[in-house]
Amino acid sequence: DLPFSHNIELQSCTTVRNQVSRIFLYAFLSVGIACTVVGNFLVVLSIAYFKQLQSPTNSFVMSLAVADCLVGLVVMPYSMIRTVEGCWYFGALFCQLHSSLDVMLCTASIFHLSCIAFDRYYAVCNPLVYSLKMSRSRVALLIVVCWAVPMLISFGPIMLDLHIAGVDILLPKDVCVFLVNRIYAVMASMVAFYLPMAIMLVAYWKIFKAAKRQAKQISAMESQMAAGVGKDSSKKQRHRNTMRRERKAAKTLGIIMGVFLIFWMPFFTVNIVDPFIEYSTEVVVWDIFLWLGYINSSLNPFLYGFFNRSFRRAFLMFIGCRCKLHLQRCLKQLLLLAKPQ
């Protein structure tokens, strides 16, 4: 879990849900986990196999999909059991490891979204310096930062128990609750969410203003073209199509960021407040907000598939191969299609 605390009682855990509600929750949450893993895995495969999808922006998208896929594989299943059963069956050491992975992977996902916004800012607002600012080496460096910083703020403090310094609450072995002190709650939330959120908001605001200016340029260009077709009209048409594609990409990524804010803002807001109100937030509130954040990891691939034609075609091709062909034959076909003509 990301920095996170409950109103804790010292008694051992007890399962309060009846069998019907537990079966329903397992089924519902399992569908969410499956969508997270499969959807993000399709994104990774699509970018890996199709060269036309291999761009600086999609390098961040691919790394983001890896982080979200790992959330579905190694974090959500154990959180599901804890949420449904109300107990932790995997020991104290694995509780620490699970919490560390949760913090690291969710924070890495957020960092990647801020890098995508940063990349789109240069592509739309400063296209002449884009290739210089987003070179392969710089993109690789940013991706390393997106993984290294979350690892530092998760495994270090959590495995050394620095996040609970000054918190005098003893938990039974069959309860896995990520209690944090006030300093860690504020600092980790600022690094993991609020600072990346500020970067994204500033970047997309500037992209929005640039898109408005480009729309005016396109309108003026169309007026000139309506008066008569010049000898360089085809060049104007290509320029117009390029600007429209950039605006569409910025809009798509803006929607992705907006969905991210809606799903993660409640968790991080309560996360900072809870240590200052003596950990009095109800368990059910934490579970709802935490799973809203997890669901965000399952939504990004569907947003890409819905808004991006190239991703949509790649998704359909992979799904079609899965339904009609043996896996080995499908992979051979995709490799052939990925080669440049």
XYZ file of C-alpha atoms in Angstrom:
341
model
C 0.000 0.000 0.000
C 1.095 3.554 -0.455
C 1.730 5.404 2.846
C -1.332 4.344 4.604
C -2.846 3.771 8.035
C -5.955 2.449 9.759
C -7.812 2.832 12.997
C -6.154 -0.164 14.665
C -7.387 -2.414 17.421
C -4.864 -4.694 19.108
C -7.045 -7.805 18.787
C -6.376 -10.440 16.153
C -8.268 -10.168 12.913
C -11.772 -11.533 12.476
C -13.635 -12.292 9.252
C -16.878 -10.305 9.346
C -18.171 -10.933 5.807
C -20.514 -13.803 5.039
C -19.703 -16.370 2.369
C -21.909 -14.820 -0.338
C -20.343 -11.369 -0.027
C -16.862 -12.887 0.014
C -17.510 -14.852 -3.185
C -18.879 -11.720 -4.852
C -15.869 -9.634 -3.803
C -13.407 -12.287 -4.943
C -15.115 -12.485 -8.336
C -15.351 -8.713 -8.775
C -11.773 -7.979 -7.695
C -10.406 -10.913 -9.709
C -11.925 -9.430 -12.859
C -10.174 -6.144 -12.068
C -6.860 -7.932 -11.538
C -7.229 -9.875 -14.810
C -8.023 -6.683 -16.739
C -4.994 -4.959 -15.222
C -2.573 -7.743 -16.134
C -3.939 -8.564 -19.607
C -4.494 -4.955 -20.683
C -1.049 -3.746 -19.691
C 0.597 -6.870 -21.104
C -1.036 -6.091 -24.463
C 0.436 -2.577 -24.332
C 3.927 -3.977 -23.701
C 3.598 -6.511 -26.534
C 2.216 -3.933 -28.956
C 5.088 -1.495 -28.463
C 7.695 -4.273 -28.477
C 6.511 -5.810 -31.756
C 5.376 -2.846 -33.854
C 8.115 -0.404 -34.810
C 5.654 2.364 -35.650
C 4.727 2.437 -31.949
C 8.328 2.790 -30.779
C 8.589 6.507 -30.004
C 9.938 8.452 -26.999
C 6.432 8.900 -25.613
C 5.657 5.211 -25.991
C 8.898 4.316 -24.225
C 7.355 5.906 -21.142
C 4.031 4.254 -21.933
C 5.688 0.847 -22.137
C 7.531 1.309 -18.844
C 4.284 2.553 -17.280
C 2.505 -0.581 -18.517
C 5.218 -2.746 -16.939
C 4.682 -1.012 -13.582
C 0.883 -1.339 -13.816
C 1.154 -4.985 -14.899
C 3.337 -5.719 -11.858
C 0.748 -4.027 -9.642
C -1.778 -6.539 -10.959
C 0.584 -9.510 -10.615
C 2.346 -9.034 -7.281
C 0.336 -6.470 -5.291
C -3.389 -6.687 -6.016
C -3.879 -10.456 -5.403
C -2.586 -10.257 -1.826
C -4.457 -7.015 -1.190
C -7.607 -8.757 -2.436
C -7.232 -11.565 0.103
C -6.576 -9.066 2.886
C -9.582 -6.951 1.903
C -12.006 -9.867 1.604
C -10.831 -11.967 4.541
C -9.847 -9.149 6.874
C -6.732 -11.132 7.809
C -3.132 -11.475 6.644
C -1.957 -15.061 6.164
C 1.528 -14.484 4.725
C 3.680 -13.440 7.690
C 5.215 -10.198 8.962
C 8.220 -10.173 6.608
C 6.097 -10.590 3.497
C 3.791 -7.861 4.828
C 6.751 -5.477 4.749
C 7.759 -6.681 1.299
C 4.201 -6.335 -0.017
C 3.908 -2.815 1.370
C 7.269 -1.868 -0.167
C 6.257 -3.201 -3.581
C 2.925 -1.416 -3.342
C 4.544 1.932 -2.598
C 7.236 1.489 -5.239
C 5.038 0.320 -8.124
C 2.206 2.801 -7.576
C 4.699 5.655 -7.226
C 6.539 4.500 -10.360
C 3.227 4.560 -12.237
C 2.629 8.148 -11.137
C 6.177 9.213 -12.077
C 5.746 7.771 -15.565
C 2.565 9.781 -16.077
C 4.422 12.974 -15.176
C 7.197 12.059 -17.645
C 4.600 11.487 -20.363
C 3.189 14.958 -19.691
C 6.723 16.404 -19.793
C 7.384 14.639 -23.106
C 4.120 15.917 -24.618
C 4.933 19.455 -23.450
C 8.107 19.546 -25.558
C 6.454 17.778 -28.508
C 3.586 20.282 -28.688
C 5.045 23.502 -27.252
C 8.685 23.247 -28.364
C 8.744 20.876 -31.363
C 11.996 22.334 -32.750
C 13.977 21.213 -29.694
C 11.971 18.045 -29.031
C 14.462 15.619 -30.588
C 17.252 17.231 -28.564
C 15.380 17.320 -25.253
C 13.928 13.819 -25.665
C 16.929 11.948 -27.020
C 17.236 8.222 -26.376
C 19.745 8.741 -23.589
C 17.567 11.310 -21.832
C 14.459 9.137 -22.118
C 16.419 6.199 -20.690
C 17.653 8.390 -17.825
C 14.134 9.568 -16.990
C 12.845 5.995 -16.989
C 15.624 4.997 -14.591
C 14.612 7.891 -12.312
C 10.974 6.747 -12.505
C 12.017 3.418 -11.011
C 14.910 4.430 -8.735
C 13.223 7.195 -6.725
C 10.125 5.093 -5.874
C 12.437 2.278 -4.782
C 14.331 4.640 -2.466
C 11.206 6.014 -0.771
C 9.677 2.559 -0.349
C 12.109 -0.266 0.429
C 14.548 1.848 2.446
C 12.189 3.413 4.997
C 9.798 0.461 5.186
C 12.329 -2.357 5.603
C 14.182 -0.259 8.230
C 10.896 0.663 10.004
C 11.608 4.374 9.610
C 8.012 4.952 8.481
C 6.666 3.944 11.916
C 9.195 5.805 14.075
C 7.248 7.269 16.988
C 4.077 5.231 16.272
C 3.411 3.219 19.451
C 0.923 0.691 18.140
C 1.559 -3.045 18.265
C -0.172 -5.146 15.624
C -0.900 -8.872 15.796
C 0.849 -11.158 13.321
C -2.339 -11.870 11.360
C -2.907 -8.176 10.511
C -1.005 -6.324 7.784
C -1.682 -2.611 8.099
C 0.745 -0.013 6.817
C 0.873 2.514 9.655
C 2.972 5.620 9.025
C 4.050 8.561 11.127
C 3.168 12.130 10.234
C 6.539 12.992 8.690
C 6.549 10.001 6.351
C 2.887 10.483 5.433
C 3.494 14.090 4.343
C 6.897 13.619 2.703
C 6.063 10.402 0.843
C 2.712 11.762 -0.360
C 4.369 14.942 -1.613
C 7.041 13.003 -3.542
C 4.759 10.224 -4.778
C 1.711 12.250 -5.753
C 1.477 15.988 -5.205
C 4.731 17.063 -6.892
C 4.150 14.844 -9.963
C 0.568 16.112 -10.039
C 1.813 19.712 -10.099
C 4.205 18.903 -12.961
C 1.389 17.304 -14.959
C -1.033 20.158 -14.366
C 1.495 22.812 -15.438
C 2.527 20.807 -18.511
C -1.022 20.191 -19.677
C -2.066 23.779 -19.052
C 0.747 24.948 -21.336
C -0.186 22.290 -23.889
C -3.788 23.490 -23.765
C -2.729 27.082 -24.468
C -0.454 25.944 -27.296
C -3.282 23.884 -28.787
C -5.530 26.946 -28.831
C -2.870 28.910 -30.704
C -2.439 26.074 -33.191
C -6.190 25.903 -33.740
C -6.159 29.569 -34.737
C -3.259 28.918 -37.124
C -5.140 26.031 -38.718
C -8.225 28.209 -39.120
C -6.205 30.944 -40.822
C -4.499 28.383 -43.052
C -7.853 26.936 -44.121
C -9.065 30.415 -45.037
C -6.019 30.937 -47.261
C -6.489 27.556 -48.894
C -10.154 28.281 -49.551
C -9.160 31.358 -51.574
C -7.114 29.257 -53.961
C -4.897 26.213 -54.053
C -1.263 27.230 -54.037
C 1.687 25.249 -55.301
C 2.635 24.266 -51.744
C -0.872 23.243 -50.650
C 0.182 19.632 -50.040
C 2.849 20.851 -47.618
C 0.253 22.955 -45.812
C -2.038 19.939 -45.605
C 0.677 17.795 -44.051
C 1.491 20.543 -41.555
C -2.172 20.857 -40.630
C -2.545 17.094 -40.145
C 0.568 17.000 -37.988
C -0.723 19.714 -35.673
C -4.087 18.000 -35.406
C -2.453 14.712 -34.444
C -0.380 16.449 -31.781
C -3.482 18.093 -30.331
C -5.341 14.777 -30.300
C -2.427 13.086 -28.523
C -2.302 15.847 -25.924
C -6.058 15.546 -25.369
C -5.820 11.784 -24.942
C -3.002 12.041 -22.406
C -4.883 14.815 -20.616
C -7.884 12.515 -20.194
C -5.594 9.791 -18.872
C -4.155 12.244 -16.344
C -7.635 13.408 -15.351
C -8.743 9.851 -14.696
C -5.586 9.335 -12.656
C -6.341 12.362 -10.465
C -9.941 11.279 -9.854
C -8.889 7.803 -8.770
C -5.822 8.659 -6.645
C -6.678 12.056 -5.125
C -9.028 10.674 -2.407
C -6.439 8.188 -1.174
C -3.558 10.645 -0.885
C -5.716 13.340 0.690
C -6.911 11.039 3.475
C -3.441 9.536 3.725
C -1.973 12.857 4.868
C -4.898 13.707 7.149
C -5.192 10.334 8.922
C -2.045 10.487 11.135
C -3.162 13.919 12.365
C -6.564 12.578 13.483
C -5.060 9.671 15.431
C -5.658 7.065 12.703
C -9.419 7.264 13.063
C -10.331 6.696 9.400
C -12.528 3.619 8.996
C -11.056 0.500 7.413
C -13.758 0.364 4.744
C -12.892 3.906 3.630
C -9.243 2.946 3.176
C -10.168 -0.171 1.237
C -12.418 1.781 -1.139
C -9.840 4.515 -1.781
C -6.995 2.017 -2.160
C -8.857 -0.073 -4.727
C -9.856 3.049 -6.629
C -6.146 3.703 -7.028
C -5.521 0.132 -8.131
C -8.291 0.347 -10.725
C -6.452 3.262 -12.333
C -3.734 0.760 -13.318
C -6.325 -1.234 -15.265
C -7.827 1.766 -17.093
C -4.797 3.096 -18.979
C -4.644 0.292 -21.599
C -8.339 0.742 -22.397
C -7.845 4.487 -22.770
C -4.992 3.859 -25.203
C -7.066 1.320 -27.140
C -10.046 3.633 -27.371
C -8.272 6.854 -28.346
C -5.201 5.662 -30.266
C -5.825 3.983 -33.619
C -2.402 2.316 -33.749
C -2.830 0.762 -30.310
C -6.370 -0.273 -31.196
C -5.183 -2.106 -34.305
C -2.374 -3.776 -32.365
C -4.765 -4.898 -29.622
C -7.198 -6.372 -32.137
C -4.405 -8.186 -33.942
C -3.135 -9.787 -30.728
C -6.641 -10.764 -29.629
C -7.423 -12.179 -33.071
C -4.254 -14.241 -33.038
C -5.089 -15.578 -29.611
C -8.542 -16.642 -30.701
C -7.649 -18.179 -34.074
C -4.062 -19.378 -34.009
C -1.662 -21.325 -31.920
C 0.535 -18.979 -29.847
C 3.746 -19.871 -31.690
C 2.213 -19.289 -35.115
C 0.737 -15.990 -33.933
C 4.078 -14.689 -32.697
C 5.756 -15.564 -36.009
C 3.073 -13.654 -37.915
C 3.448 -10.597 -35.670
C 7.228 -10.613 -36.084
C 6.831 -10.610 -39.864
C 4.346 -7.745 -39.731
C 6.655 -5.734 -37.476
C 9.513 -5.797 -39.997
C 9.830 -2.651 -42.138
C 8.638 -3.116 -45.702
